[in-house]
Amino acid sequence: MRLAIIGGGGFRVPLVYRALLGDDGPARVTEVTLHDTDPGRLRVIAAVLAAQGSSVRVRATTDLDQALAGADFVFSAIRVGGVRGRVEDERVPLAAGVLGQETVGAGGVLYGLRSVPVALRIAERVAAVAPGAWVINFTNPAGMVTEAMSAVLGHRVIGICDSPVGLVRRAARAAGADPAEVGFGYTGLNHLGWLHSLTLHGRELLPGLLADEAALASFEEGRLFGARWLRALGTLPNEYLHYYYFRRETLAAARDARETRGAFLARQQDGFFEAALAEVDSPERVHARWERTRLEREETYGADARAAAGDAAPRDSCDLDGGGYEQVALALMRAIATDRATRLILNVRNAGTLPGLPPDAVIETVCEVNAQGAHPVPVISPGLAETGLMLQLKAVERATIDAATTGSPEAALRALALHPLVDSPATAGHILAAAGWPVSG
Ligand code: G6P
Ligand code: MN
């Protein structure tokens, strides 16, 4: 099978390649084509891959159609505007007094405004050049980008995120169960979902976990939200819900932080790519540098949120290994290619799973995957508060897609002002002006 990785010069691409090298199952990927608009990044990442192994052939190109031709699977993992764009997405809202974060709040809307048009163009090229390919979308904000792409590709685009599977894994361990053995119920939108069931051989583990103080203190989401709030909710929220449930505390922590995550990564990533390009002819050295940089990135991930919650514990060793980002993608490809029914938490069209949301709205939910694609499994209806939040955020996502595709300043204003973490047309207007968007009215 042939895999095209769009955003092939991305820092986390070697995680995917490492997973492919370790795959000795049927229908494995034998050839990878990396596509990126930046030839320097392509050279660096190709060098990291060369040091990892050679049993999966690697090609690199800056020509999108060439990368897509003949692909069975396409991973789309781009960062439109690069890490510099992220710095601005986080800085501009913070300066206006609201949260500045990569995918949540005003930052996520600004990022979506930039990403959607580019993702749509990729979808159109896939439809033209590789109409039989499955697209796995990693590009953030993953829910809204997947929804935009699904207008072109229908069920052939599936969005993924490592956050829900990470939550399942951490919760299972905290409950004393093997993550590979547990069943799970999870639903919501991307970066806005809830784990409402965790079972082992049919036995529900969640109430016992929520009642167990020590078990809750043993994993990240348990410490982030605290036993009291988790018991009141009766579910385990995705880590990104921390920005909603603790909006004042997370905003204060972001303001107090020495620098934003984006600013840290801009420095770290620019430093990495520059130094790596200078030593690109020594793949082993580039690989060692990549590994050091990756570990530092994982160790510091979510530091603001953890600071806001007063959580000083180091991250789980499994999260430091990459957290499962690549494993979700591999499991998804394998399930489609081998038609072996597999349950995964994915971003797909709602299709009646949550009656409160439109059928073509992309949601993040447990799916059964086979050769025909990812099919959401029925879920217990979420509560009013969860449904309300999802509806509100879906309205934000749709207004963002509208603004990104039409350029409408009114839609952009709606997208920002309707976001519960912005919550003001005046602030939304300031943010749009500062981000260089034409202002309406
Ligand atoms: C998690 C999320 C991704 C997000 C990433 C940010 O993996 O699921 O959607 O992009 O964290 O990590 P970073 O190291 O870039 O802050
Ligand atoms: Mn994610």
Short mmCIF file of C-alpha atoms and ligand atoms in Angstrom, two decimals:
data_model
loop_
_atom_site.label_atom_id
_atom_site.label_comp_id
_atom_site.label_asym_id
_atom_site.label_seq_id
_atom_site.Cartn_x
_atom_site.Cartn_y
_atom_site.Cartn_z
CA MET A 1 0.00 0.00 0.00
CA ARG A 2 1.04 3.54 -0.68
CA LEU A 3 0.71 6.34 1.82
CA ALA A 4 1.03 10.04 1.04
CA ILE A 5 1.78 12.34 3.99
CA ILE A 6 0.75 15.93 3.29
CA GLY A 7 2.75 18.01 5.73
CA GLY A 8 5.54 15.45 5.32
CA GLY A 9 8.08 17.88 6.76
CA GLY A 10 6.11 17.91 10.01
CA PHE A 11 7.96 17.29 13.23
CA ARG A 12 5.83 14.32 14.31
CA VAL A 13 6.07 12.47 10.96
CA PRO A 14 8.88 10.17 12.23
CA LEU A 15 6.43 8.81 14.82
CA VAL A 16 4.20 7.65 11.98
CA TYR A 17 7.13 6.20 10.07
CA ARG A 18 8.38 4.35 13.15
CA ALA A 19 4.93 2.78 13.52
CA LEU A 20 4.93 1.75 9.85
CA LEU A 21 8.36 0.12 10.22
CA GLY A 22 7.04 -1.89 13.15
CA ASP A 23 4.01 -3.11 11.22
CA ASP A 24 4.47 -6.64 9.92
CA GLY A 25 0.77 -7.36 9.41
CA PRO A 26 -1.05 -7.91 6.14
CA ALA A 27 -1.81 -4.89 3.91
CA ARG A 28 1.04 -2.89 5.38
CA VAL A 29 2.38 0.31 3.89
CA THR A 30 5.37 -0.34 1.66
CA GLU A 31 5.89 3.14 0.28
CA VAL A 32 5.54 6.60 1.77
CA THR A 33 5.55 9.87 -0.14
CA LEU A 34 6.23 12.96 1.90
CA HIS A 35 4.80 16.20 0.60
CA ASP A 36 5.64 19.59 2.00
CA THR A 37 5.81 23.13 0.70
CA ASP A 38 9.16 23.59 2.46
CA PRO A 39 11.99 21.60 0.83
CA GLY A 40 14.35 22.19 3.78
CA ARG A 41 11.94 20.58 6.24
CA LEU A 42 11.45 17.69 3.84
CA ARG A 43 15.19 17.06 3.75
CA VAL A 44 15.45 17.12 7.54
CA ILE A 45 12.52 14.78 8.13
CA ALA A 46 13.70 12.43 5.37
CA ALA A 47 17.04 12.25 7.19
CA VAL A 48 15.33 11.36 10.48
CA LEU A 49 13.39 8.61 8.69
CA ALA A 50 16.55 7.30 7.02
CA ALA A 51 18.08 6.77 10.46
CA GLN A 52 14.97 4.93 11.63
CA GLY A 53 15.10 2.24 8.94
CA SER A 54 14.60 1.59 5.28
CA SER A 55 12.14 -1.26 4.92
CA VAL A 56 9.39 1.21 3.96
CA ARG A 57 10.43 3.19 0.89
CA VAL A 58 10.40 6.97 1.24
CA ARG A 59 10.03 9.57 -1.50
CA ALA A 60 9.75 13.32 -1.00
CA THR A 61 8.23 15.96 -3.23
CA THR A 62 6.93 19.51 -3.15
CA ASP A 63 4.39 18.70 -5.90
CA LEU A 64 1.01 17.89 -4.37
CA ASP A 65 -0.46 16.00 -7.32
CA GLN A 66 2.67 13.92 -7.63
CA ALA A 67 2.45 12.99 -3.96
CA LEU A 68 -1.21 12.02 -4.24
CA ALA A 69 -1.05 9.99 -7.46
CA GLY A 70 -1.47 6.31 -6.69
CA ALA A 71 -1.96 6.78 -2.96
CA ASP A 72 -4.20 4.34 -1.10
CA PHE A 73 -4.15 6.49 2.03
CA VAL A 74 -3.46 10.17 2.51
CA PHE A 75 -2.53 11.66 5.86
CA SER A 76 -3.14 15.35 5.94
CA ALA A 77 -1.13 16.90 8.75
CA ILE A 78 -0.37 20.46 7.82
CA ARG A 79 0.13 23.61 9.86
CA VAL A 80 -0.99 26.49 7.67
CA GLY A 81 1.02 29.59 8.55
CA GLY A 82 3.56 27.44 10.38
CA VAL A 83 4.40 27.82 14.02
CA ARG A 84 4.59 31.63 13.46
CA GLY A 85 0.89 31.52 12.70
CA ARG A 86 0.32 29.70 15.98
CA VAL A 87 2.25 32.35 17.88
CA GLU A 88 -0.13 35.01 16.52
CA ASP A 89 -3.24 32.86 17.11
CA GLU A 90 -2.27 32.65 20.76
CA ARG A 91 -0.90 36.17 21.20
CA VAL A 92 -3.74 38.17 19.62
CA PRO A 93 -6.60 36.79 21.78
CA LEU A 94 -4.48 36.98 24.93
CA ALA A 95 -3.82 40.65 24.20
CA ALA A 96 -7.60 41.11 23.93
CA GLY A 97 -8.05 39.53 27.36
CA VAL A 98 -9.27 36.06 26.36
CA LEU A 99 -7.66 32.65 26.10
CA GLY A 100 -5.06 32.22 23.36
CA GLN A 101 -4.67 28.54 22.54
CA GLU A 102 -3.82 26.54 19.42
CA THR A 103 -7.22 24.88 18.89
CA VAL A 104 -9.53 26.19 21.62
CA GLY A 105 -11.23 29.58 21.81
CA ALA A 106 -10.38 32.49 19.55
CA GLY A 107 -7.00 30.94 18.66
CA GLY A 108 -8.72 27.88 17.26
CA VAL A 109 -11.07 30.03 15.20
CA LEU A 110 -8.18 32.05 13.76
CA TYR A 111 -6.33 28.84 13.00
CA GLY A 112 -9.43 27.38 11.35
CA LEU A 113 -9.88 30.48 9.20
CA ARG A 114 -6.40 29.85 7.82
CA SER A 115 -6.50 26.05 7.59
CA VAL A 116 -9.89 25.42 6.00
CA PRO A 117 -9.17 26.90 2.53
CA VAL A 118 -5.91 24.96 2.23
CA ALA A 119 -7.49 21.72 3.49
CA LEU A 120 -10.28 22.16 0.96
CA ARG A 121 -7.79 22.51 -1.86
CA ILE A 122 -6.09 19.29 -0.74
CA ALA A 123 -9.49 17.57 -0.64
CA GLU A 124 -10.18 18.73 -4.18
CA ARG A 125 -6.82 17.47 -5.43
CA VAL A 126 -7.41 14.10 -3.73
CA ALA A 127 -10.83 13.88 -5.41
CA ALA A 128 -9.21 14.63 -8.77
CA VAL A 129 -5.95 12.67 -8.55
CA ALA A 130 -6.59 9.83 -6.08
CA PRO A 131 -10.38 9.45 -5.90
CA GLY A 132 -10.15 5.99 -4.35
CA ALA A 133 -7.87 7.08 -1.49
CA TRP A 134 -8.91 7.38 2.15
CA VAL A 135 -7.93 10.64 3.79
CA ILE A 136 -6.94 10.63 7.44
CA ASN A 137 -7.04 14.17 8.69
CA PHE A 138 -4.73 15.22 11.52
CA THR A 139 -4.82 18.89 10.55
CA ASN A 140 -6.14 21.08 13.33
CA PRO A 141 -8.61 22.24 14.31
CA ALA A 142 -9.33 18.62 13.35
CA GLY A 143 -13.12 18.62 13.79
CA MET A 144 -13.85 21.65 11.69
CA VAL A 145 -11.20 20.83 9.08
CA THR A 146 -12.59 17.30 8.71
CA GLU A 147 -16.09 18.73 8.38
CA ALA A 148 -14.98 21.14 5.65
CA MET A 149 -13.14 18.36 3.77
CA SER A 150 -16.14 16.04 4.07
CA ALA A 151 -18.12 18.40 1.82
CA VAL A 152 -15.74 17.25 -0.96
CA LEU A 153 -14.76 13.75 0.12
CA GLY A 154 -17.83 12.52 2.02
CA HIS A 155 -17.10 9.53 4.25
CA ARG A 156 -13.66 9.10 2.68
CA VAL A 157 -12.16 11.65 5.05
CA ILE A 158 -11.83 10.61 8.68
CA GLY A 159 -10.41 12.90 11.34
CA ILE A 160 -8.20 11.72 14.17
CA CYS A 161 -6.80 13.01 17.43
CA ASP A 162 -4.68 11.34 20.06
CA SER A 163 -6.40 12.98 23.01
CA PRO A 164 -9.43 10.64 23.44
CA VAL A 165 -7.40 7.46 23.12
CA GLY A 166 -4.91 8.89 25.58
CA LEU A 167 -7.73 9.51 28.05
CA VAL A 168 -9.00 5.95 27.63
CA ARG A 169 -5.51 4.59 28.19
CA ARG A 170 -4.80 6.71 31.25
CA ALA A 171 -8.22 6.04 32.78
CA ALA A 172 -7.93 2.29 32.18
CA ARG A 173 -4.56 2.15 33.88
CA ALA A 174 -5.81 4.22 36.80
CA ALA A 175 -8.67 1.75 37.16
CA GLY A 176 -6.17 -1.13 37.17
CA ALA A 177 -7.19 -2.45 33.75
CA ASP A 178 -5.15 -3.24 30.65
CA PRO A 179 -5.91 -0.45 28.11
CA ALA A 180 -5.92 -3.07 25.35
CA GLU A 181 -8.77 -4.94 27.05
CA VAL A 182 -11.22 -2.18 27.89
CA GLY A 183 -14.41 -1.14 26.12
CA PHE A 184 -15.23 2.56 26.03
CA GLY A 185 -18.02 5.04 25.40
CA TYR A 186 -16.87 8.49 24.33
CA THR A 187 -18.63 11.19 22.40
CA GLY A 188 -18.49 14.91 21.66
CA LEU A 189 -16.66 17.13 19.21
CA ASN A 190 -12.91 17.19 18.69
CA HIS A 191 -11.21 18.57 21.83
CA LEU A 192 -14.69 18.73 23.43
CA GLY A 193 -15.72 15.20 24.38
CA TRP A 194 -16.52 13.04 27.38
CA LEU A 195 -15.63 9.49 28.32
CA HIS A 196 -18.90 8.25 29.79
CA SER A 197 -18.20 4.54 29.98
CA LEU A 198 -15.18 2.33 30.56
CA THR A 199 -15.75 -1.39 30.81
CA LEU A 200 -13.72 -4.52 31.39
CA HIS A 201 -15.36 -7.71 30.16
CA GLY A 202 -18.70 -5.94 30.34
CA ARG A 203 -18.20 -4.57 33.88
CA GLU A 204 -18.48 -0.77 34.22
CA LEU A 205 -15.34 0.72 35.78
CA LEU A 206 -16.14 4.44 35.78
CA PRO A 207 -18.14 4.80 39.02
CA GLY A 208 -15.44 2.88 40.92
CA LEU A 209 -12.72 5.05 39.39
CA LEU A 210 -14.57 8.27 40.22
CA ALA A 211 -15.00 7.12 43.81
CA ASP A 212 -11.31 6.31 44.23
CA GLU A 213 -9.34 9.38 45.35
CA ALA A 214 -5.92 7.79 44.90
CA ALA A 215 -6.77 6.39 41.47
CA LEU A 216 -7.99 9.81 40.30
CA ALA A 217 -4.82 11.44 41.56
CA SER A 218 -2.76 8.93 39.55
CA PHE A 219 -3.55 10.31 36.08
CA GLU A 220 -3.55 13.62 34.29
CA GLU A 221 -7.26 14.25 33.72
CA GLY A 222 -7.99 13.14 37.28
CA ARG A 223 -5.62 15.79 38.64
CA LEU A 224 -6.63 18.41 36.10
CA PHE A 225 -10.35 18.38 36.88
CA GLY A 226 -10.20 17.16 40.48
CA ALA A 227 -12.23 14.45 42.17
CA ARG A 228 -15.00 16.79 43.27
CA TRP A 229 -15.82 18.11 39.82
CA LEU A 230 -15.44 14.70 38.16
CA ARG A 231 -17.87 13.16 40.61
CA ALA A 232 -20.32 15.99 40.02
CA LEU A 233 -20.07 15.42 36.27
CA GLY A 234 -20.10 11.63 36.45
CA THR A 235 -17.88 11.44 33.34
CA LEU A 236 -14.25 12.00 32.41
CA PRO A 237 -13.89 15.06 30.16
CA ASN A 238 -11.27 15.44 27.47
CA GLU A 239 -8.27 17.42 28.75
CA TYR A 240 -9.20 20.36 26.48
CA LEU A 241 -12.44 20.88 28.45
CA HIS A 242 -10.26 22.26 31.20
CA TYR A 243 -10.24 25.54 29.26
CA TYR A 244 -14.04 25.69 29.53
CA TYR A 245 -14.70 24.38 33.02
CA PHE A 246 -11.85 26.37 34.53
CA ARG A 247 -11.86 29.32 32.17
CA ARG A 248 -10.73 31.94 34.69
CA GLU A 249 -7.97 29.77 36.11
CA THR A 250 -6.62 28.69 32.70
CA LEU A 251 -6.75 32.25 31.39
CA ALA A 252 -4.89 33.50 34.45
CA ALA A 253 -2.27 30.77 34.03
CA ALA A 254 -1.82 31.65 30.35
CA ARG A 255 -1.38 35.32 31.27
CA ASP A 256 1.11 34.51 33.99
CA ALA A 257 3.12 32.15 31.82
CA ARG A 258 6.53 33.37 30.75
CA GLU A 259 5.67 32.64 27.15
CA THR A 260 2.91 30.99 25.14
CA ARG A 261 3.18 27.40 23.97
CA GLY A 262 3.47 28.74 20.42
CA ALA A 263 6.37 31.02 21.34
CA PHE A 264 8.17 28.14 23.05
CA LEU A 265 7.63 25.89 20.04
CA ALA A 266 8.64 28.57 17.55
CA ARG A 267 11.97 28.84 19.30
CA GLN A 268 12.37 25.11 19.80
CA GLN A 269 11.27 24.06 16.33
CA ASP A 270 13.12 26.78 14.43
CA GLY A 271 16.25 25.87 16.37
CA PHE A 272 15.78 22.21 15.56
CA PHE A 273 15.19 22.61 11.84
CA GLU A 274 18.02 25.07 11.43
CA ALA A 275 20.58 22.94 13.24
CA ALA A 276 19.31 19.75 11.62
CA LEU A 277 19.55 21.20 8.13
CA ALA A 278 23.20 22.01 8.76
CA GLU A 279 23.92 18.36 9.64
CA VAL A 280 21.42 16.77 7.26
CA ASP A 281 24.09 14.53 5.72
CA SER A 282 24.48 12.72 9.04
CA PRO A 283 21.08 11.07 9.55
CA GLU A 284 22.14 9.59 12.91
CA ARG A 285 22.93 13.01 14.32
CA VAL A 286 19.72 14.50 12.94
CA HIS A 287 17.79 11.62 14.46
CA ALA A 288 19.40 12.06 17.88
CA ARG A 289 18.62 15.77 17.79
CA TRP A 290 15.02 15.04 16.76
CA GLU A 291 14.61 12.56 19.62
CA ARG A 292 15.92 15.05 22.20
CA THR A 293 13.69 17.80 20.84
CA ARG A 294 10.65 15.52 20.74
CA LEU A 295 11.09 14.46 24.34
CA GLU A 296 11.36 18.07 25.46
CA ARG A 297 8.18 18.87 23.50
CA GLU A 298 6.24 16.02 25.10
CA GLU A 299 7.50 16.77 28.61
CA THR A 300 6.31 20.35 28.39
CA TYR A 301 2.98 19.62 26.64
CA GLY A 302 -0.03 21.10 28.44
CA ALA A 303 2.20 22.78 31.04
CA ASP A 304 -0.13 25.81 31.32
CA ALA A 305 -3.19 23.69 32.05
CA ARG A 306 -1.27 21.67 34.58
CA ALA A 307 0.04 24.85 36.21
CA ALA A 308 -3.53 26.17 36.44
CA ALA A 309 -4.55 22.98 38.23
CA GLY A 310 -1.48 23.04 40.48
CA ASP A 311 -0.38 19.71 39.03
CA ALA A 312 3.36 19.27 39.39
CA ALA A 313 3.52 15.59 38.44
CA PRO A 314 5.58 14.56 35.42
CA ARG A 315 3.73 13.24 32.38
CA ASP A 316 2.91 9.57 31.97
CA SER A 317 5.77 7.63 30.33
CA CYS A 318 3.46 6.44 27.58
CA ASP A 319 2.57 10.04 26.73
CA LEU A 320 6.25 10.85 26.53
CA ASP A 321 6.67 8.08 23.97
CA GLY A 322 4.37 9.90 21.58
CA GLY A 323 1.04 9.29 23.21
CA GLY A 324 -0.49 7.12 20.52
CA TYR A 325 -0.93 9.71 17.74
CA GLU A 326 0.60 7.35 15.21
CA GLN A 327 -1.09 4.24 16.62
CA VAL A 328 -4.59 5.60 15.96
CA ALA A 329 -3.65 6.31 12.35
CA LEU A 330 -2.10 2.88 11.87
CA ALA A 331 -5.03 1.07 13.48
CA LEU A 332 -7.44 3.01 11.27
CA MET A 333 -5.55 2.20 8.06
CA ARG A 334 -5.23 -1.44 9.04
CA ALA A 335 -8.93 -1.79 9.84
CA ILE A 336 -9.92 -0.31 6.48
CA ALA A 337 -7.32 -2.25 4.49
CA THR A 338 -7.96 -5.63 6.12
CA ASP A 339 -11.70 -5.21 6.77
CA ARG A 340 -11.17 -6.30 10.36
CA ALA A 341 -13.77 -4.59 12.54
CA THR A 342 -11.99 -2.29 14.99
CA ARG A 343 -13.36 0.25 17.47
CA LEU A 344 -11.69 3.64 17.44
CA ILE A 345 -12.62 7.17 18.51
CA LEU A 346 -12.75 9.18 15.29
CA ASN A 347 -14.10 12.33 13.71
CA VAL A 348 -16.86 11.37 11.31
CA ARG A 349 -20.24 12.61 10.16
CA ASN A 350 -22.86 12.40 12.89
CA ALA A 351 -25.45 10.63 10.70
CA GLY A 352 -28.06 10.59 13.44
CA THR A 353 -25.78 9.37 16.24
CA LEU A 354 -26.51 12.53 18.25
CA PRO A 355 -30.05 13.54 17.32
CA GLY A 356 -29.47 17.11 18.57
CA LEU A 357 -26.81 17.82 15.94
CA PRO A 358 -27.18 17.99 12.14
CA PRO A 359 -26.57 14.66 10.35
CA ASP A 360 -23.65 16.08 8.35
CA ALA A 361 -21.95 17.67 11.37
CA VAL A 362 -18.61 16.00 12.11
CA ILE A 363 -18.48 14.67 15.66
CA GLU A 364 -15.82 12.76 17.59
CA THR A 365 -17.23 9.45 18.69
CA VAL A 366 -16.62 5.72 18.95
CA CYS A 367 -16.72 4.15 15.50
CA GLU A 368 -16.56 0.66 14.17
CA VAL A 369 -14.16 0.63 11.26
CA ASN A 370 -14.14 -1.83 8.37
CA ALA A 371 -13.37 -1.78 4.64
CA GLN A 372 -16.39 0.46 4.07
CA GLY A 373 -15.06 3.10 6.44
CA ALA A 374 -15.82 4.35 9.96
CA HIS A 375 -19.36 3.93 11.26
CA PRO A 376 -20.36 5.64 14.51
CA VAL A 377 -21.77 3.22 17.06
CA PRO A 378 -24.93 4.24 18.94
CA VAL A 379 -24.27 6.25 22.08
CA ILE A 380 -26.20 7.16 25.19
CA SER A 381 -27.56 10.68 24.69
CA PRO A 382 -25.24 13.20 26.35
CA GLY A 383 -26.75 15.49 28.99
CA LEU A 384 -28.21 18.92 28.32
CA ALA A 385 -25.04 20.77 29.32
CA GLU A 386 -22.84 18.62 27.07
CA THR A 387 -25.28 18.89 24.18
CA GLY A 388 -25.54 22.64 24.71
CA LEU A 389 -21.78 23.08 24.57
CA MET A 390 -21.51 20.90 21.47
CA LEU A 391 -24.25 22.85 19.69
CA GLN A 392 -22.63 26.15 20.53
CA LEU A 393 -19.22 25.00 19.34
CA LYS A 394 -20.67 23.44 16.20
CA ALA A 395 -22.22 26.83 15.40
CA VAL A 396 -18.77 28.38 15.89
CA GLU A 397 -17.14 25.76 13.64
CA ARG A 398 -19.73 26.28 10.91
CA ALA A 399 -19.41 30.06 11.02
CA THR A 400 -15.63 29.63 10.78
CA ILE A 401 -15.94 27.36 7.73
CA ASP A 402 -18.38 29.84 6.20
CA ALA A 403 -15.99 32.75 6.79
CA ALA A 404 -12.98 30.77 5.57
CA THR A 405 -14.68 29.76 2.33
CA THR A 406 -16.55 32.99 1.51
CA GLY A 407 -14.36 35.60 3.21
CA SER A 408 -17.47 36.96 4.90
CA PRO A 409 -16.52 39.36 7.72
CA GLU A 410 -19.96 38.82 9.29
CA ALA A 411 -19.42 35.07 9.47
CA ALA A 412 -15.96 35.64 10.97
CA LEU A 413 -17.46 37.95 13.58
CA ARG A 414 -20.12 35.36 14.41
CA ALA A 415 -17.50 32.62 14.68
CA LEU A 416 -15.51 34.53 17.26
CA ALA A 417 -18.30 36.26 19.16
CA LEU A 418 -20.34 33.06 19.56
CA HIS A 419 -17.41 31.23 21.06
CA PRO A 420 -18.08 30.79 24.79
CA LEU A 421 -14.46 31.68 25.57
CA VAL A 422 -14.74 34.98 23.67
CA ASP A 423 -18.30 35.79 24.48
CA SER A 424 -18.35 39.37 23.17
CA PRO A 425 -18.81 40.89 19.71
CA ALA A 426 -16.65 43.82 20.80
CA THR A 427 -13.73 41.59 21.79
CA ALA A 428 -14.31 39.49 18.67
CA GLY A 429 -14.04 42.65 16.58
CA HIS A 430 -10.75 43.64 18.23
CA ILE A 431 -9.33 40.19 17.63
CA LEU A 432 -10.36 40.17 13.97
CA ALA A 433 -8.88 43.61 13.39
CA ALA A 434 -5.63 42.64 15.12
CA ALA A 435 -5.47 39.44 13.07
CA GLY A 436 -5.82 41.45 9.87
CA TRP A 437 -9.35 40.41 8.94
CA PRO A 438 -11.58 42.90 7.15
CA VAL A 439 -14.05 44.18 9.71
CA SER A 440 -17.74 44.28 8.90
CA GLY A 441 -20.37 46.98 9.31
C1 G6P B 1 -2.40 17.04 21.30
C2 G6P B 1 -3.64 17.38 20.52
C3 G6P B 1 -3.27 17.94 19.18
C4 G6P B 1 -2.40 19.15 19.37
C5 G6P B 1 -1.19 18.79 20.20
C6 G6P B 1 -0.42 20.04 20.57
O1 G6P B 1 -1.71 15.99 20.72
O2 G6P B 1 -4.47 16.28 20.35
O3 G6P B 1 -4.43 18.25 18.46
O4 G6P B 1 -2.01 19.71 18.14
O5 G6P B 1 -1.55 18.15 21.37
O6 G6P B 1 0.85 19.68 21.04
P1 G6P B 1 2.03 20.74 20.99
O7 G6P B 1 3.22 19.99 21.39
O8 G6P B 1 2.07 21.24 19.59
O9 G6P B 1 1.62 21.83 21.96
MN MN B 2 -6.00 16.78 18.83
#
